Coordinates of C-alpha atoms and ligand atoms in Angstrom, one line a residue:
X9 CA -77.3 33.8 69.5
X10 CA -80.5 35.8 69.8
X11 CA -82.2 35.8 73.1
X12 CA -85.5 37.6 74.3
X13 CA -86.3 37.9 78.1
X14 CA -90.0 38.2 78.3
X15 CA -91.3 40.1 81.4
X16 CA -93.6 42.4 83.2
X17 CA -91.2 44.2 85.2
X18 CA -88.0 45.8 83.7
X19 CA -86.0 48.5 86.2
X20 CA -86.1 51.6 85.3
X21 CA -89.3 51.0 83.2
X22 CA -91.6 49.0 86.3
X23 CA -90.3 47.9 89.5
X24 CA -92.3 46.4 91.9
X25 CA -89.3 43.9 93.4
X26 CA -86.2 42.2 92.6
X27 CA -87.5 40.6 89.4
X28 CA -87.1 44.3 87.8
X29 CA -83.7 44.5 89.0
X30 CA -83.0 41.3 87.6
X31 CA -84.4 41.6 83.8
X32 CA -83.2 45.3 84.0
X33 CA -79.5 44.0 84.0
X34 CA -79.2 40.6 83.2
X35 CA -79.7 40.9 79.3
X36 CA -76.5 44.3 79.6
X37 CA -74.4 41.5 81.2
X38 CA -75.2 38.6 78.7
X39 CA -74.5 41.2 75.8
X40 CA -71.4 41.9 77.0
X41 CA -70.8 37.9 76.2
X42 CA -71.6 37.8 72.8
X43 CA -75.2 37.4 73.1
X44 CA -78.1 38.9 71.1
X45 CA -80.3 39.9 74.0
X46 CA -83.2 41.4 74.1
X47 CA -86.6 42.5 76.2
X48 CA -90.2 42.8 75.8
X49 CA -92.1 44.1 78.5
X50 CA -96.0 45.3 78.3
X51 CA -96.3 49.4 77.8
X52 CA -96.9 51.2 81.2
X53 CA -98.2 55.0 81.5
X54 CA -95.0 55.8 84.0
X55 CA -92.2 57.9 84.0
X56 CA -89.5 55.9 81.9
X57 CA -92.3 56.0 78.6
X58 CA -92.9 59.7 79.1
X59 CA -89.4 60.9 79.9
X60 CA -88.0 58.5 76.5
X61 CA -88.6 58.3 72.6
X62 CA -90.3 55.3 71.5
X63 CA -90.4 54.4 67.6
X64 CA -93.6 52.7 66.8
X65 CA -92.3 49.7 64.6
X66 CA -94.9 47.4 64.3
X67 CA -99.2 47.1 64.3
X68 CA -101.4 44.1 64.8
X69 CA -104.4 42.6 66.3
X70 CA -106.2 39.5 67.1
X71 CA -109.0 38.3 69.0
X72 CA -109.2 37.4 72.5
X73 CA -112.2 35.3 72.9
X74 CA -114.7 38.0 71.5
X75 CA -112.8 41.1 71.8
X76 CA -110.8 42.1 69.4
X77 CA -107.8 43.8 70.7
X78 CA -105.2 46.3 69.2
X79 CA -101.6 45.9 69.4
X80 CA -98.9 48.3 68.8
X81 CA -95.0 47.5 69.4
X82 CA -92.4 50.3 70.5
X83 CA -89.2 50.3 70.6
X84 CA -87.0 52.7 72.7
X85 CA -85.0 54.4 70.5
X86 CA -81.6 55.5 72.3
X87 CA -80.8 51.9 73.9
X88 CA -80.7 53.5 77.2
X89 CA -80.7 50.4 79.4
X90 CA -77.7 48.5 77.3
X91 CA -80.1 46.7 75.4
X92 CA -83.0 47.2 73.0
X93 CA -86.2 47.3 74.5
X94 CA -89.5 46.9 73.2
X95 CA -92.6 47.3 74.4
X96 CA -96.3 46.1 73.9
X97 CA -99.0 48.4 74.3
X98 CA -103.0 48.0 73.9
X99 CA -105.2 50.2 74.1
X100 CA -107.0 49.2 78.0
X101 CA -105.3 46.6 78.5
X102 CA -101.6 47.2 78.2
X103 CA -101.3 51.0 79.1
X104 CA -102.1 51.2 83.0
X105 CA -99.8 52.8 85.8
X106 CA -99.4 50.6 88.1
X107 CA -97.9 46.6 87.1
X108 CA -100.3 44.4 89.3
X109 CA -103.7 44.8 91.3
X110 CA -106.3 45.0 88.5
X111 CA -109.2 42.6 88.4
X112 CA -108.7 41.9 84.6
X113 CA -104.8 40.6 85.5
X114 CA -105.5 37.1 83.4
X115 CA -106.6 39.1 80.2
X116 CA -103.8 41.7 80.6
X117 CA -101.1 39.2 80.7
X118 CA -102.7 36.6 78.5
X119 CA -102.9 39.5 75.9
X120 CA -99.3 40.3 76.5
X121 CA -98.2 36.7 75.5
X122 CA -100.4 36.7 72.4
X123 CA -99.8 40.4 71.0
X124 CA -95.9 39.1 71.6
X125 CA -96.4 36.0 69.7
X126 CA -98.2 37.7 67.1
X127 CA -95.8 40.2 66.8
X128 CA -92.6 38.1 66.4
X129 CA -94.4 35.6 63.8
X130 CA -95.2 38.5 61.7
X131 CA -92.5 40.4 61.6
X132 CA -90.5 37.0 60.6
X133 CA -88.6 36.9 64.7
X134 CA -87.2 33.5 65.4
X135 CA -85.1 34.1 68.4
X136 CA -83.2 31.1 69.6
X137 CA -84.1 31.1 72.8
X138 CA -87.4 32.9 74.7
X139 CA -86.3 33.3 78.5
X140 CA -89.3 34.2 80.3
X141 CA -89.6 35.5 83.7
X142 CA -92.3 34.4 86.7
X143 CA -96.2 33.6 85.5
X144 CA -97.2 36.0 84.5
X145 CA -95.3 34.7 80.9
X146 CA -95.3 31.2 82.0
X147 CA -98.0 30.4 78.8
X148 CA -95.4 30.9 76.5
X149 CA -93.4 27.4 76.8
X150 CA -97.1 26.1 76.2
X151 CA -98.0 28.1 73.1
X152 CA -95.1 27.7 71.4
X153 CA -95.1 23.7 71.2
X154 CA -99.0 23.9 71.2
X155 CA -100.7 27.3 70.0
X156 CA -102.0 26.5 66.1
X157 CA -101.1 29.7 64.6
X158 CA -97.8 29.8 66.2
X159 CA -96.5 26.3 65.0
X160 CA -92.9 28.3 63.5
X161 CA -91.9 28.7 67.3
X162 CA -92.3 24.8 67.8
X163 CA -88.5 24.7 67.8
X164 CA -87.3 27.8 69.7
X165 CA -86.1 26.8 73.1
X166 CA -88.0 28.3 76.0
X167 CA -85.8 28.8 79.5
X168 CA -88.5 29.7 82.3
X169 CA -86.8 31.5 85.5
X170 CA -88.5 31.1 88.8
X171 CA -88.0 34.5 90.8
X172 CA -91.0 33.5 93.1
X173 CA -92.9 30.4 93.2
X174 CA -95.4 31.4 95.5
X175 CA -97.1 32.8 93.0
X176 CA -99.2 30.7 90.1
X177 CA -101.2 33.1 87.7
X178 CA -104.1 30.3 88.9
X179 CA -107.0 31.2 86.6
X180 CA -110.3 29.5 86.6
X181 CA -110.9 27.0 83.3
X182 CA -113.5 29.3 82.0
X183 CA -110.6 31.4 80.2
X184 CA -109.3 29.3 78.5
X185 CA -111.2 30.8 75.3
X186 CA -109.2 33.6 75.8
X187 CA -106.4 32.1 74.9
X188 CA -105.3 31.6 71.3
X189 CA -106.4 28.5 69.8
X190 CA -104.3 25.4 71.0
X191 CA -104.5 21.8 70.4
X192 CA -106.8 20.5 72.4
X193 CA -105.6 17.4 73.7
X194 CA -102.9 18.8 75.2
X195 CA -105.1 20.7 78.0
X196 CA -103.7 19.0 80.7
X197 CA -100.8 20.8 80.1
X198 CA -102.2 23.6 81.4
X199 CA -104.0 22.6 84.1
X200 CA -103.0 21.9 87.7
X201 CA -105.8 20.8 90.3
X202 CA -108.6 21.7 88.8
X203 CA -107.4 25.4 87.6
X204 CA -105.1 26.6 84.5
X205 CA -101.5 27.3 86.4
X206 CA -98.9 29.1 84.1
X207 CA -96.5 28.4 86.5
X208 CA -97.0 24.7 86.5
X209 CA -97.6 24.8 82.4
X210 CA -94.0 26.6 82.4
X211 CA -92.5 23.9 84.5
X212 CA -93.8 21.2 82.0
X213 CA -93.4 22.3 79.1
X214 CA -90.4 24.7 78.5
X215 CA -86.6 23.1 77.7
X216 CA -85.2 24.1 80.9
X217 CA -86.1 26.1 84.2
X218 CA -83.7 28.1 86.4
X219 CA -84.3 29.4 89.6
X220 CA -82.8 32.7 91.2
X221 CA -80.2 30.7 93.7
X222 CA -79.5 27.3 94.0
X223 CA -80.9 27.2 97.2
X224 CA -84.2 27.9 96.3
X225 CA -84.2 25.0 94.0
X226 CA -83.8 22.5 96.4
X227 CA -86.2 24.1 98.3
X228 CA -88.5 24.1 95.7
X229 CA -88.8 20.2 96.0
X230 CA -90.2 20.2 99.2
X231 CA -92.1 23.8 99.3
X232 CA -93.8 25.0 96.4
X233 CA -97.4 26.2 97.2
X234 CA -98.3 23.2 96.1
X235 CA -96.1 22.1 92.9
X236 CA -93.0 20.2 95.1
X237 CA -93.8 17.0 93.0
X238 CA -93.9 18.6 89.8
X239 CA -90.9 20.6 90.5
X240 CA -89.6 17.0 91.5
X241 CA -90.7 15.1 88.4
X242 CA -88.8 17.7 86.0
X243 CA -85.7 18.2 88.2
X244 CA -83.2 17.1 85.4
X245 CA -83.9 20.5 83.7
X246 CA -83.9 22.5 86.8
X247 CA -81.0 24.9 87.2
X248 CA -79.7 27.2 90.4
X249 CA -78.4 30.2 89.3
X250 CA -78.0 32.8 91.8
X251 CA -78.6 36.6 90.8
X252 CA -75.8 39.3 90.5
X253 CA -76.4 42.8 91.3
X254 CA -75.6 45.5 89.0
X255 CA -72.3 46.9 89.7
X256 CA -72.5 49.9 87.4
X257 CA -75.8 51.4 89.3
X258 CA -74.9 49.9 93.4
X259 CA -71.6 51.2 93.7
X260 CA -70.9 53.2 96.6
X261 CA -67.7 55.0 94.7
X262 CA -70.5 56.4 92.3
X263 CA -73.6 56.3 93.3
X264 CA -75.3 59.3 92.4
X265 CA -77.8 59.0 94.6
X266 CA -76.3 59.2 98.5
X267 CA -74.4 62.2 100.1
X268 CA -70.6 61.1 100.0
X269 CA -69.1 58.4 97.7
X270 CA -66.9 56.1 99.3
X271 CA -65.0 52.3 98.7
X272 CA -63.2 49.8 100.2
X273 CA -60.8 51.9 101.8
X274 CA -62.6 55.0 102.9
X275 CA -65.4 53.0 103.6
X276 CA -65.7 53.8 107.5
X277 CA -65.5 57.5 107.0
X278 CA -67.8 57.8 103.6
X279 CA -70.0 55.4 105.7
X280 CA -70.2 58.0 109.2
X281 CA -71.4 60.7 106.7
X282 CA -73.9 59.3 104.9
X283 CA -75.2 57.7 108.3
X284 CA -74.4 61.4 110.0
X285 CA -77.0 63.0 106.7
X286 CA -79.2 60.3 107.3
X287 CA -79.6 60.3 110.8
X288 CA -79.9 64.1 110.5
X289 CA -83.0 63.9 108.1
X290 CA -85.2 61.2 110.0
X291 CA -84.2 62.6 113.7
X292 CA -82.4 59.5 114.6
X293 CA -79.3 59.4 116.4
X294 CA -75.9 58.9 115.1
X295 CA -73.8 57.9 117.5
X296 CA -76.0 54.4 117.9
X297 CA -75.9 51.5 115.6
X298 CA -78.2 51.4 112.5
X299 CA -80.1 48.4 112.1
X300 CA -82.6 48.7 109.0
X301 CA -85.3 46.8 107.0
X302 CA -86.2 47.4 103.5
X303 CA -88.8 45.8 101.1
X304 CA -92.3 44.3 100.9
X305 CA -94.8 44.2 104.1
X306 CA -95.6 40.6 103.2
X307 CA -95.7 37.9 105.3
X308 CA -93.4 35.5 102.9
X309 CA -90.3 38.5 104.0
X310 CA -91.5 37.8 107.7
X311 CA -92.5 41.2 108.0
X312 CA -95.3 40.8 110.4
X313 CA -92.5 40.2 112.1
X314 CA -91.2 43.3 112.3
X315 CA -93.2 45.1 115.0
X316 CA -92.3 42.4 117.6
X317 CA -88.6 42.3 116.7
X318 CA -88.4 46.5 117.2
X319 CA -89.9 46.3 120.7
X320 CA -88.1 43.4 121.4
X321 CA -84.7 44.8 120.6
X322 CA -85.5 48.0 121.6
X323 CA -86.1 46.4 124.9
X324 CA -82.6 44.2 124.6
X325 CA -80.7 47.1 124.0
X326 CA -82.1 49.3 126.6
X327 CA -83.2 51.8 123.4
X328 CA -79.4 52.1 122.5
X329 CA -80.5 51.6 118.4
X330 CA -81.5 53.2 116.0
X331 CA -83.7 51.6 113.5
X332 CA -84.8 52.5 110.3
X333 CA -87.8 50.3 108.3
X334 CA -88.5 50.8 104.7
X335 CA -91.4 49.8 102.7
X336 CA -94.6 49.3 101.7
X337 CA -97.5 46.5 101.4
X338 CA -99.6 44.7 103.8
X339 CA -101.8 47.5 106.0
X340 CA -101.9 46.1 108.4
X341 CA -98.2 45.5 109.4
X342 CA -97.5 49.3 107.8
X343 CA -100.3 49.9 110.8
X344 CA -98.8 48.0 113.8
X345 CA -95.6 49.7 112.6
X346 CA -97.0 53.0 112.8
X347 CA -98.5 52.7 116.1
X348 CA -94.9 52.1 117.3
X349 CA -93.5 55.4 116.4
X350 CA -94.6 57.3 119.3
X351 CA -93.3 55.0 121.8
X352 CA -89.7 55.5 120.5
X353 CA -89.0 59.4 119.4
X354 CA -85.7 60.0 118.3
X355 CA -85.0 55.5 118.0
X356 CA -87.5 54.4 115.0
X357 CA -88.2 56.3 112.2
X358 CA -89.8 55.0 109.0
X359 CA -90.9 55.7 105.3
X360 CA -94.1 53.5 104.3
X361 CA -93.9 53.6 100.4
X362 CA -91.3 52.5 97.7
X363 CA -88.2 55.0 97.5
X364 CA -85.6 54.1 95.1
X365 CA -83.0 56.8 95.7
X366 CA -83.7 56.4 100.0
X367 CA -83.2 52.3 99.5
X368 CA -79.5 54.0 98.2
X369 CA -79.4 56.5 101.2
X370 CA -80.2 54.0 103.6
X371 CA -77.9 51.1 102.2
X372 CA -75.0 53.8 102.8
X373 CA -75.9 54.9 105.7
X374 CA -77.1 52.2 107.8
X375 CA -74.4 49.3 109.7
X376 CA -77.1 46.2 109.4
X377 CA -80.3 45.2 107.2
X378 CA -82.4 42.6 108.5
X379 CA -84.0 40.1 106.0
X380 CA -86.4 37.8 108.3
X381 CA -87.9 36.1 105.1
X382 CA -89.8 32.9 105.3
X383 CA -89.4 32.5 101.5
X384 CA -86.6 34.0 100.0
X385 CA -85.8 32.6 96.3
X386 CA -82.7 34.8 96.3
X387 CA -82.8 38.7 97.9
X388 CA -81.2 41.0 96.9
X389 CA -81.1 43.5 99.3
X390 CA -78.9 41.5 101.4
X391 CA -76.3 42.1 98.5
X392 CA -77.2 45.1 97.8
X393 CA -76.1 45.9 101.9
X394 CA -72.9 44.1 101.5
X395 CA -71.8 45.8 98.6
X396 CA -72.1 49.2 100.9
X397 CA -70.6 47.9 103.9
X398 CA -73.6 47.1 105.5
X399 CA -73.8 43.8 107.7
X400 CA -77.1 41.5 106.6
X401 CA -78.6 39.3 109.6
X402 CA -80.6 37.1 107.5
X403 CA -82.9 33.9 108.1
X404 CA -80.8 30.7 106.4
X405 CA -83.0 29.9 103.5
X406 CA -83.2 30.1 99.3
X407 CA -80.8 32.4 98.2
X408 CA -80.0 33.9 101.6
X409 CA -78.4 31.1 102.4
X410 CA -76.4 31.0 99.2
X411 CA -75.0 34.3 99.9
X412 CA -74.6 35.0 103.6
X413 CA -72.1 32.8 105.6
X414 CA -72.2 33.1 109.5
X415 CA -69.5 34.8 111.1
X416 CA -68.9 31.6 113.0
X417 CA -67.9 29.9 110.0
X418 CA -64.4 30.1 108.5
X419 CA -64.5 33.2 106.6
X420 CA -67.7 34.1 107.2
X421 CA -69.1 37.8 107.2
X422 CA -72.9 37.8 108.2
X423 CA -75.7 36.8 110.8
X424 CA -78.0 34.0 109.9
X425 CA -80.8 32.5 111.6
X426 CA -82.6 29.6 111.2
X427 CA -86.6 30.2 112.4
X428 CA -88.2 32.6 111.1
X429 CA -89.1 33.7 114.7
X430 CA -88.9 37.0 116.2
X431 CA -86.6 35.3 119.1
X432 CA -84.1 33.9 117.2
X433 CA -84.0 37.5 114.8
X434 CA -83.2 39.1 118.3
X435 CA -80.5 37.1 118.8
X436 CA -78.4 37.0 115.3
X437 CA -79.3 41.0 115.8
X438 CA -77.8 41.0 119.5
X439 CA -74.7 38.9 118.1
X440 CA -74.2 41.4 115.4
X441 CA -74.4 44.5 117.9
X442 CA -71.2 42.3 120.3
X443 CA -69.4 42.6 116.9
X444 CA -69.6 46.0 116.3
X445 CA -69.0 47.0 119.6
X446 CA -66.0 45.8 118.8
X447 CA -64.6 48.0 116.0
X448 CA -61.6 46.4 114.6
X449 CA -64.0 43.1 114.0
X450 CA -66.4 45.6 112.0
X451 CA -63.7 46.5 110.1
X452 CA -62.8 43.5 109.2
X453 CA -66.0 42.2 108.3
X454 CA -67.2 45.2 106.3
X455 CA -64.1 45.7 104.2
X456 CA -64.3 41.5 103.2
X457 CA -68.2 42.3 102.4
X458 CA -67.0 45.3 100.3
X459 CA -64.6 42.7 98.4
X460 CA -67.2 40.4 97.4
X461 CA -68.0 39.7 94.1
X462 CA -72.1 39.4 93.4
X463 CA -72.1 40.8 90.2
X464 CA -73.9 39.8 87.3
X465 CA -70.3 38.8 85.3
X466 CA -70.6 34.9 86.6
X467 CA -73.9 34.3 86.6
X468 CA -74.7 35.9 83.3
X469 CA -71.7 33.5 81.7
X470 CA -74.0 30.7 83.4
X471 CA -77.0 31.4 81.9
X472 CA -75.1 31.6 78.1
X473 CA -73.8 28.2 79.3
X474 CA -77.4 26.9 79.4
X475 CA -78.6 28.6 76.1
X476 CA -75.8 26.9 74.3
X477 CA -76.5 23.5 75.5
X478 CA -79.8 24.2 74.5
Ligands
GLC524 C1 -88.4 37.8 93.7 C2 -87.9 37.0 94.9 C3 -86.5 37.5 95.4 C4 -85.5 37.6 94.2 C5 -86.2 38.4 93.0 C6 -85.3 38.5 91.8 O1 -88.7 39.1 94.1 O2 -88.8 37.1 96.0 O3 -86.0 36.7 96.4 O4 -84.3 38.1 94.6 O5 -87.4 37.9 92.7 O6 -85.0 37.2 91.3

């Protein structure tokens, strides 16, 4: 079975979030099964192009409204991510540094769904299935049943994967001459309230949706930025299926990238040294518990939050924490945050950016992340944690819910919360900080985290499972 994931984000190529770690392993898992798998992501001026040979296979071009654009496909040449990779570039509009944040986004990612099109057609590419990933390629399920020059795709199956509703690719009607000719009477396929919505025009028209945790899915029903009833009316293709991690790149035995390897069994001595290294390099003191937060400033992760929970638990514990915050987005959080530092020297330290190989340091290092999301569609940090010994406190919800059980329950091996309230964070973070007073408990609870298995193995086998039925 041939299989193409269609995204804008691939890890190592562009990462923004977990949707890069996702299509960046996924396909290396589903391979493993027998599958043909694939990816096609637009052509970024970063690292991963300069640093690796590309083989120009393929030329095209086709008009978008007026402009006619200039397509070129490359395909990475050494298979260095498990799978083949390709990549669409044109000239100023596919070849930028940075993912998202221009003003011409619509064109940039309506040309990426055309050029692909285009490409495949031409070069005689039927895959079986086209899984595509988030909006920004949620035309496709729509131009392949609909788009006149690409009638030969009628039959391919399209599986769309929600990683984050929230987001809609809204764009006003007036583009719609942008995108390649399409039958007509179908517009309303596109269009949601008044604007053209991928998202919704995914949901509608494509063979079968997932979403990143089963979780989310129901949630979906009732909170969608606005699509809960279409999500409702086309629930008999919607499938939960939580993300793995990728065991071959978070593994604590190997990583590369943190000061002393360690597993299950060393785990609370290869834990004391990476958190002794750490705590050395950011001026923060060992010998108190670690509590850290990684990821986006954005108010869907509840990190406007954050400022209110540090003073608070600062104030709780009588400043005996240490507590580490990693990230980058909204200014005016990264701000509030900031203005915090002074008032606890030697107890909060912080890196305001994106930091692959620290996320690693700080996974090793620190005893519990906190992941205060009001919208979570599944997280992956909080496995991520667990697969380094490192106790999540998490708000009950999507995909955090799916993969954190409460201490209190039977077998359970993390802190949730239910509000997304800087009261009730305190408390799952107090709770956590009784257990690991108590270090036999910790133990415990670390080593069954360690045991856990999140990787990509099951849920990969799911989404095969869906392609055949397909
Ligand atoms: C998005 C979601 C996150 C999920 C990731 C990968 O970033 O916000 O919850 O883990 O996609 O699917």
């Amino acid at each position: 079975m041939h299989v193409i994931h269609l995204s804008v984000e691939c890890f190592p190529l562009a990462k923004v979030g977990g949707l890069a770690d996702v299509v960046g392993a996924l396909p290396r898992y589903q391979r493993k099964l027998g599958i043909d798998a694939w990816v096609v992501c637009p052509y970024y001026d970063k690292p991963f192009t300069r640093d690796n040979d590309f083989l120009s296979i393929a030329k095209g071009s086709f008009f978008q409204g007026s402009e006619e654009l200039h397509y070129e496909i490359l395909k990475e040449t050494e298979n260095s991510l498990g799978f083949p990779l390709f990549l669409i570039r044109i000239p100023g509009k596919l070849d930028r540094q940075e993912v998202y944040c221009y003003p011409d986004e619509a064109e940039q990612w309506i040309a990426f769904q055309h050029a692909c099109l285009d490409w495949l057609k031409n070069s005689g590419t039927k895959p079986d299935v086209i899984n595509c990933h988030d909006h920004h390629v949620g035309l496709i399920p729509f131009l392949t049943k609909y788009a006149n020059d690409f009638k030969e795709f009628e039959k391919v199956k399209t599986v769309f994967t929600v990683h984050n509703g929230q987001y809609q690719g809204w764009m006003n009607w007036s583009k719609s001459i942008l995108l390649p000719a399409f039958d007509t009477w179908k517009w309303g396929l596109l269009d949601w309230d008044g604007l053209i919505n991928p998202l919704a025009a995914a949901i509608k028209c494509c063979d079968a949706f997932t979403t990143v945790s089963e979780g989310y899915l129901q949630e979906l029903y009732t909170q969608a930025n606005g699509l809960e009833g279409l999500f409702f009316s086309e629930a008999a293709k919607g499938y939960g299926i939580v993300n793995g991690i990728d065991d071959a790149y978070w593994n604590p035995a190997a990583d590369k990238l943190i000061s002393v390897n360690y597993d299950v069994e060393s785990n609370k001595k290869g834990k004391a040294k990476n958190k002794k290294a750490f705590c050395e390099k950011y001026g923060l003191d060992e010998t108190l518990p670690l509590l850290t937060y990684i990821g986006r400033f954005a108010v869907e992760k509840g990190a406007d939050l954050l400022p209110e929970i540090v003073v608070n638990v600062f104030s709780y514990t009588e400043n005996k924490i240490s507590i580490f915050i990693l990230g980058s987005g909204d200014t005016q959080i990264q701000a509030n945050l900031q203005a915090l530092l002074a008032a606890y020297p030697g107890r909060l330290a912080t890196f305001f950016g994106y930091n692959e190989t620290l996320a690693h340091e700080v996974y090793a290092a620190a005893d519990m992340i906190l992941m205060p999301s009001r919208v979570e569609p599944c997280g992956l940090n909080q496995l991520y944690a667990m697969k380094y010994g490192t106790i999540p406190i998490v708000r009950g919800i999507g995909g955090l819910k799916d993969t954190v059980r409460d201490i209190s329950e039977k077998n359970g091996y993390g802190f949730v919360f239910s509000d997304a309230t800087s009261e009730e964070a305190v408390s799952a973070i107090g709770r956590a900080l009784d257990y690991i007073g108590q270090r036999g408990k910790m133990q415990r609870v670390r080593r069954k985290e360690m045991e856990l298995d999140f990787s990509w193995h099951k849920s990969a086998q799911q989404y095969v499972n869906l392609y055949n039925q397909l």
